């Protein structure tokens, strides 16, 4: 009887590790120099254009999944974009500019002791042009892979000539 109780207790403890767990995206700092300085004529407003708050699976491996919302992921990307524009944008007078960011997907896959993630997002410029980006990232640590992928998306976005041309016009 005691043996069955111990086995049942171990099974319940093991089940608590399985399932879907929340993932709260965090800003992963970008090293100085990864975004080269650029002119930004006029004040730049960066908006979160993602309205989807439903949980999405961002990683799943060995019966453990992590879930977040596209709105929360986009919010981290939006905040980091504002910060990087503040650090790297050479402000000059001009018409105000707007960037509206919408993350469509963030997924990390486990590949032999390594995680590889992909983020897909779009940026709608104030002049109506939409720039779509797909960025890949890799790390040995899952949380760094996901957060680093968001940061790398910011880096790619702010180094994109279409976005730089818009910000400097």
Short mmCIF file of C-alpha atoms in Angstrom, two decimals, residues 19-130:
data_model
loop_
_atom_site.label_atom_id
_atom_site.label_comp_id
_atom_site.label_asym_id
_atom_site.label_seq_id
_atom_site.Cartn_x
_atom_site.Cartn_y
_atom_site.Cartn_z
CA UNK A 19 2.18 20.83 -19.80
CA UNK A 20 2.12 24.44 -20.88
CA UNK A 21 3.89 27.12 -18.88
CA UNK A 22 3.75 30.89 -19.34
CA UNK A 23 6.66 32.65 -21.02
CA UNK A 24 7.05 36.33 -20.22
CA UNK A 25 9.24 37.92 -22.90
CA UNK A 26 11.92 40.27 -21.60
CA UNK A 27 14.20 42.75 -23.29
CA UNK A 28 17.57 41.25 -24.20
CA UNK A 29 20.12 44.08 -24.48
CA UNK A 30 21.86 44.65 -27.78
CA UNK A 31 25.59 45.26 -27.76
CA UNK A 32 26.69 48.77 -28.72
CA UNK A 33 27.50 48.96 -32.43
CA UNK A 34 25.06 46.30 -33.62
CA UNK A 35 22.79 49.12 -34.80
CA UNK A 36 24.78 51.77 -36.58
CA UNK A 37 23.81 55.41 -35.90
CA UNK A 38 21.23 56.83 -38.31
CA UNK A 39 19.49 60.17 -38.89
CA UNK A 40 15.95 60.47 -37.55
CA UNK A 41 14.30 63.65 -38.78
CA UNK A 42 11.29 64.45 -36.63
CA UNK A 43 9.99 62.78 -33.50
CA UNK A 44 9.52 59.01 -33.91
CA UNK A 45 6.51 57.27 -32.38
CA UNK A 46 6.65 53.46 -32.11
CA UNK A 47 3.31 51.66 -31.65
CA UNK A 48 2.28 48.12 -30.79
CA UNK A 49 -0.11 47.22 -33.63
CA UNK A 50 -0.74 43.64 -32.42
CA UNK A 51 -4.18 43.14 -30.86
CA UNK A 52 -4.08 39.34 -30.43
CA UNK A 53 -3.89 38.50 -26.71
CA UNK A 54 -4.60 34.76 -27.06
CA UNK A 55 -1.83 32.42 -25.87
CA UNK A 56 0.41 30.98 -28.59
CA UNK A 57 3.00 28.24 -28.14
CA UNK A 58 6.49 29.70 -28.58
CA UNK A 59 8.37 26.49 -27.72
CA UNK A 60 7.47 22.86 -27.27
CA UNK A 61 9.85 20.02 -26.44
CA UNK A 62 9.54 16.81 -24.41
CA UNK A 63 5.95 17.44 -23.29
CA UNK A 64 6.80 20.92 -21.99
CA UNK A 65 5.46 23.95 -23.85
CA UNK A 66 5.92 27.65 -23.29
CA UNK A 67 3.14 30.06 -24.22
CA UNK A 68 2.93 33.83 -24.55
CA UNK A 69 0.76 36.25 -26.48
CA UNK A 70 1.74 37.99 -29.70
CA UNK A 71 0.68 41.28 -28.10
CA UNK A 72 3.12 40.78 -25.18
CA UNK A 73 5.93 39.79 -27.55
CA UNK A 74 5.22 42.83 -29.74
CA UNK A 75 5.21 45.07 -26.66
CA UNK A 76 8.76 43.99 -25.75
CA UNK A 77 9.86 44.60 -29.35
CA UNK A 78 8.13 48.00 -29.39
CA UNK A 79 9.80 49.13 -26.14
CA UNK A 80 13.22 47.99 -27.28
CA UNK A 81 12.77 49.73 -30.65
CA UNK A 82 11.99 53.00 -28.86
CA UNK A 83 15.10 52.61 -26.71
CA UNK A 84 17.36 51.79 -29.65
CA UNK A 85 16.04 54.75 -31.65
CA UNK A 86 16.83 56.92 -28.62
CA UNK A 87 20.38 55.53 -28.46
CA UNK A 88 21.21 55.37 -32.17
CA UNK A 89 18.93 57.87 -33.91
CA UNK A 90 20.57 61.23 -34.58
CA UNK A 91 17.62 63.54 -33.99
CA UNK A 92 17.02 66.39 -36.42
CA UNK A 93 14.02 68.61 -37.04
CA UNK A 94 11.41 67.37 -39.47
CA UNK A 95 7.97 65.84 -39.81
CA UNK A 96 6.99 63.30 -37.13
CA UNK A 97 7.46 59.62 -38.03
CA UNK A 98 5.50 56.53 -36.97
CA UNK A 99 6.48 52.85 -36.84
CA UNK A 100 3.67 50.37 -36.05
CA UNK A 101 5.04 46.92 -35.18
CA UNK A 102 3.12 43.67 -35.29
CA UNK A 103 4.76 40.34 -34.44
CA UNK A 104 3.03 37.53 -36.34
CA UNK A 105 5.05 34.60 -34.98
CA UNK A 106 7.85 33.70 -32.55
CA UNK A 107 8.85 30.03 -32.30
CA UNK A 108 11.91 28.29 -30.90
CA UNK A 109 12.81 24.71 -31.81
CA UNK A 110 15.21 22.44 -29.93
CA UNK A 111 17.96 20.95 -32.10
CA UNK A 112 20.56 18.78 -30.34
CA UNK A 113 21.55 20.82 -27.28
CA UNK A 114 20.72 24.07 -29.06
CA UNK A 115 17.65 26.22 -29.67
CA UNK A 116 16.89 27.94 -32.98
CA UNK A 117 14.17 30.55 -33.09
CA UNK A 118 12.41 32.50 -35.80
CA UNK A 119 10.43 35.72 -35.45
CA UNK A 120 8.17 37.02 -38.20
CA UNK A 121 6.92 40.59 -37.94
CA UNK A 122 5.79 43.55 -39.95
CA UNK A 123 6.42 47.24 -39.54
CA UNK A 124 3.97 49.71 -41.04
CA UNK A 125 5.59 53.06 -41.69
CA UNK A 126 3.71 56.31 -41.31
CA UNK A 127 3.74 56.74 -45.10
CA UNK A 128 1.74 53.50 -45.50
CA UNK A 129 4.56 51.18 -46.60
CA UNK A 130 4.68 47.82 -44.81
#
